[in-house]
Short mmCIF file of C-alpha atoms in Angstrom, two decimals:
data_model
loop_
_atom_site.label_atom_id
_atom_site.label_comp_id
_atom_site.label_asym_id
_atom_site.label_seq_id
_atom_site.Cartn_x
_atom_site.Cartn_y
_atom_site.Cartn_z
CA MET A 220 1.98 -23.92 -1.82
CA ASP A 221 4.58 -26.57 -0.80
CA ILE A 222 2.23 -29.58 -1.14
CA ILE A 223 1.16 -28.64 -4.65
CA LYS A 224 4.77 -27.99 -5.69
CA TYR A 225 5.72 -31.41 -4.33
CA LEU A 226 2.93 -33.11 -6.27
CA THR A 227 4.08 -31.55 -9.53
CA THR A 228 7.55 -33.11 -9.13
CA LEU A 229 6.12 -36.65 -9.04
CA ASP A 230 5.55 -38.88 -12.06
CA VAL A 231 1.76 -38.89 -11.77
CA ASN A 232 -1.10 -38.23 -14.17
CA PRO A 233 -1.58 -34.40 -14.42
CA ILE A 234 -5.35 -34.85 -14.06
CA ILE A 235 -4.88 -36.52 -10.66
CA ILE A 236 -2.53 -33.74 -9.56
CA SER A 237 -5.09 -31.15 -10.67
CA MET A 238 -7.86 -32.89 -8.72
CA ILE A 239 -5.76 -33.10 -5.55
CA SER A 240 -4.67 -29.47 -5.91
CA LEU A 241 -8.29 -28.39 -6.36
CA GLY A 242 -9.33 -30.38 -3.29
CA ILE A 243 -6.59 -28.77 -1.18
CA TRP A 244 -7.58 -25.31 -2.44
CA LEU A 245 -11.26 -25.88 -1.58
CA VAL A 246 -10.40 -27.09 1.93
CA LEU A 247 -8.17 -24.08 2.60
CA ASN A 248 -10.49 -21.53 0.97
CA HIS A 249 -13.97 -22.87 1.77
CA ARG A 250 -14.74 -19.76 3.80
CA HIS A 251 -14.21 -17.57 0.72
CA VAL A 252 -16.57 -19.79 -1.28
CA PHE A 253 -19.30 -19.38 1.36
CA ASP A 254 -18.63 -15.63 1.54
CA LEU A 255 -19.11 -15.37 -2.23
CA PHE A 256 -22.44 -17.21 -2.00
CA GLU A 257 -23.60 -14.98 0.85
CA TYR A 258 -22.54 -11.88 -1.10
CA ARG A 259 -24.69 -12.97 -4.06
CA GLN A 260 -27.69 -13.51 -1.79
CA LYS A 261 -27.28 -10.08 -0.20
CA SER A 262 -26.99 -8.52 -3.67
CA LYS A 263 -30.31 -10.14 -4.59
CA LEU A 264 -31.90 -8.68 -1.45
CA LYS A 265 -30.60 -5.21 -2.28
CA ASN A 266 -31.99 -5.46 -5.82
CA ILE A 267 -35.45 -6.34 -4.48
CA GLU A 268 -35.29 -3.56 -1.86
CA THR A 269 -34.28 -1.05 -4.56
CA ALA A 270 -37.13 -2.18 -6.79
CA LEU A 271 -39.65 -1.76 -3.95
CA LYS A 272 -38.63 1.89 -3.57
CA SER A 273 -39.76 2.61 -7.12
CA GLU A 274 -42.94 4.68 -7.45
CA HIS A 275 -43.96 2.66 -10.49
CA LEU A 276 -44.52 -0.52 -8.49
CA LYS A 277 -48.12 -0.94 -7.43
CA GLY A 278 -50.73 -3.57 -6.72
CA LEU A 279 -49.95 -7.26 -7.06
CA THR A 280 -46.44 -6.65 -8.44
CA LYS A 281 -45.40 -4.76 -5.32
CA LEU A 282 -47.09 -7.32 -3.08
CA HIS A 283 -45.25 -10.14 -4.87
CA LEU A 284 -41.86 -8.46 -4.39
CA GLU A 285 -42.61 -7.80 -0.70
CA LYS A 286 -43.31 -11.50 -0.20
CA ALA A 287 -40.18 -12.38 -2.19
CA LEU A 288 -38.13 -10.06 0.04
CA THR A 289 -39.44 -11.80 3.17
CA THR A 290 -38.70 -15.20 1.64
CA GLU A 291 -35.11 -14.21 0.77
CA HIS A 292 -34.49 -12.73 4.23
CA PHE A 293 -35.74 -15.94 5.82
CA TYR A 294 -33.58 -18.02 3.46
CA LEU A 295 -30.47 -15.97 4.23
CA SER A 296 -31.10 -16.39 7.97
CA THR A 297 -32.13 -20.05 8.06
CA GLY A 298 -31.27 -21.66 4.71
CA ILE A 299 -34.96 -22.48 4.08
CA ARG A 300 -36.74 -21.06 1.03
CA VAL A 301 -40.45 -21.90 0.97
CA GLU A 302 -43.72 -20.02 0.49
CA GLU A 303 -45.31 -17.98 3.28
CA LYS A 304 -47.86 -20.49 4.65
CA PHE A 305 -45.38 -23.36 4.41
CA ARG A 306 -42.78 -21.23 6.20
CA GLU A 307 -45.18 -20.26 8.98
CA ALA A 308 -46.17 -23.91 9.47
CA ILE A 309 -42.49 -24.83 9.96
CA ILE A 310 -42.02 -21.97 12.44
CA THR A 311 -45.13 -23.04 14.36
CA GLU A 312 -43.94 -26.65 14.45
CA HIS A 313 -40.59 -25.50 15.85
CA GLN A 314 -42.29 -23.34 18.49
CA ASN A 315 -44.35 -26.35 19.57
CA THR A 316 -41.11 -28.14 20.53
CA HIS A 317 -40.38 -25.33 23.05
CA GLY A 318 -36.73 -25.31 22.00
CA GLU A 319 -36.19 -29.02 22.66
CA ILE A 320 -35.41 -29.58 18.96
CA ALA A 321 -32.94 -27.17 17.34
CA PHE A 322 -34.11 -25.33 14.24
CA ARG A 323 -31.26 -26.85 12.23
CA HIS A 324 -33.17 -30.17 12.31
CA PHE A 325 -36.12 -28.50 10.58
CA LYS A 326 -33.76 -27.23 7.90
CA ARG A 327 -32.27 -30.70 7.38
CA ALA A 328 -35.69 -32.39 7.37
CA LEU A 329 -37.06 -30.04 4.68
CA PRO A 330 -36.97 -32.71 1.88
CA HIS A 331 -39.46 -34.72 3.97
CA PHE A 332 -41.82 -31.81 4.71
CA TYR A 333 -45.05 -31.47 2.74
CA PHE A 334 -47.65 -28.74 3.12
CA GLU A 335 -51.04 -30.33 2.48
CA GLN A 336 -54.49 -29.07 3.47
CA GLU A 337 -53.00 -26.23 5.50
CA GLN A 338 -50.95 -28.70 7.58
CA LEU A 339 -47.29 -29.64 7.80
CA ILE A 340 -46.86 -33.30 6.91
CA ILE A 341 -43.65 -35.23 7.65
CA ARG A 342 -43.18 -38.23 5.39
CA VAL A 343 -40.27 -40.70 5.39
CA THR A 344 -40.65 -43.76 3.16
CA LYS A 345 -39.31 -47.24 3.91
CA VAL A 346 -36.83 -46.90 1.03
CA GLU A 347 -35.50 -43.63 2.49
CA THR A 348 -35.16 -45.28 5.90
CA TRP A 349 -33.29 -48.21 4.36
CA MET A 350 -30.99 -45.83 2.44
CA TYR A 351 -30.37 -43.92 5.67
CA TRP A 352 -29.06 -47.02 7.46
CA TYR A 353 -27.10 -48.07 4.37
CA GLY A 354 -25.47 -44.62 4.26
CA ILE A 355 -24.57 -44.80 7.97
CA ILE A 356 -22.95 -48.23 7.70
CA ALA A 357 -21.32 -47.86 4.27
CA GLY A 358 -20.28 -44.25 4.92
CA SER A 359 -18.58 -45.21 8.18
CA LEU A 360 -16.70 -48.05 6.48
CA VAL A 361 -15.59 -45.80 3.60
CA LEU A 362 -14.51 -43.09 6.06
CA ILE A 363 -12.45 -45.59 8.10
CA THR A 364 -10.88 -46.94 4.90
CA GLY A 365 -9.95 -43.40 3.85
CA ALA A 366 -8.42 -42.65 7.24
CA LEU A 367 -6.34 -45.82 7.10
CA SER A 368 -5.24 -44.95 3.57
CA LEU A 369 -3.79 -41.71 4.91
CA LEU A 370 -2.09 -43.44 7.85
CA ILE A 371 -0.44 -46.16 5.74
CA PRO A 372 1.88 -43.68 3.93
CA LEU A 373 3.26 -42.58 7.29
CA TYR A 374 4.23 -46.19 8.07
CA LEU A 375 5.67 -46.66 4.57
CA LEU A 376 7.77 -43.51 4.85
CA LEU A 377 9.20 -44.58 8.22
CA PHE A 378 9.80 -48.27 7.63
CA THR A 379 10.01 -48.91 3.87
CA THR A 380 11.81 -47.56 0.82
CA LEU A 381 8.86 -47.44 -1.57
CA GLU A 382 8.84 -44.84 -4.35
CA ASP A 383 6.96 -41.59 -3.82
CA SER A 384 4.47 -42.49 -6.54
CA ALA A 385 3.49 -45.70 -4.71
CA ILE A 386 3.01 -43.83 -1.44
CA LEU A 387 1.03 -41.16 -3.26
CA SER A 388 -1.46 -43.78 -4.46
CA TYR A 389 -2.47 -44.40 -0.84
CA ILE A 390 -2.80 -40.66 -0.24
CA ILE A 391 -5.01 -40.31 -3.33
CA SER A 392 -7.20 -43.16 -2.05
CA GLY A 393 -7.57 -41.46 1.33
CA ILE A 394 -8.37 -38.07 -0.20
CA THR A 395 -10.99 -39.79 -2.40
CA PHE A 396 -12.60 -42.02 0.24
CA ILE A 397 -12.85 -39.54 3.12
CA PRO A 398 -15.01 -36.90 1.35
CA PHE A 399 -17.14 -39.67 -0.18
CA GLY A 400 -17.68 -41.25 3.26
CA ILE A 401 -18.52 -37.89 4.82
CA PHE A 402 -20.97 -37.21 1.99
CA MET A 403 -22.74 -40.54 2.59
CA LEU A 404 -23.09 -39.75 6.30
CA ILE A 405 -24.33 -36.22 5.66
CA GLU A 406 -26.94 -37.50 3.20
CA GLY A 407 -28.64 -39.32 6.06
CA GLN A 408 -29.08 -36.20 8.18
CA SER A 409 -32.41 -35.31 6.57
CA VAL A 410 -33.96 -38.67 7.50
CA PHE A 411 -32.50 -38.52 11.03
CA SER A 412 -33.89 -35.02 11.62
CA ALA A 413 -37.29 -35.87 10.11
CA LYS A 414 -37.62 -38.95 12.35
CA LEU A 415 -36.53 -36.91 15.37
CA ILE A 416 -39.35 -34.41 14.75
CA GLN A 417 -41.81 -37.24 14.08
CA LYS A 418 -40.87 -38.92 17.34
CA TYR A 419 -41.40 -35.68 19.26
CA ARG A 420 -44.80 -35.27 17.61
CA GLU A 421 -45.83 -38.76 18.70
CA GLN A 422 -44.69 -38.09 22.27
CA ILE A 423 -46.78 -34.90 22.40
CA LYS A 424 -49.84 -36.81 21.13
CA LYS A 425 -49.40 -39.50 23.79
CA THR A 426 -49.14 -36.95 26.60
CA LYS A 427 -52.31 -35.22 25.39
CA ASN A 428 -54.19 -38.51 25.25
#
């Protein structure tokens, strides 16, 4: 790849070059990484299905594998892996929204879901709320800083005579800041989705009262 070949010609720490090269490879080949993960999940499903065909499986062992198969199918389809009653409570909660809240929000809000006394409880603490707003503000600032760090080299290349290694330092900063900023923003999705579902719940209660 031309970018990686270019990096190797510069007088830069080999570890930094390796990190940048790995980042570029992951960006360009992320689909293959996801395909590998999906392949492993499907292999697990096939192993369970093969085991269930065995005549030696009976009683609770067979029942356990049947439940495990359902759980894995649901996980492969939705990305949620929870026990049967918990899973059905989430499905029921989603059906109660009549499609007004996409199922992806239930997947994101999973860390804030609790199944207690046969009911689905949504719990977001004050600390989690504070961290959510911190992530939004700080993540946005880091993301903007990273974007500027990638734009500065373009200006330097056009209007200055700085060495390649100096320009590369800005590129490294941008490549470092942007993923970190995106990560901080993504981390807040669970709180956002949980609060969205909570708000809908409260609206339904008000209309019933």
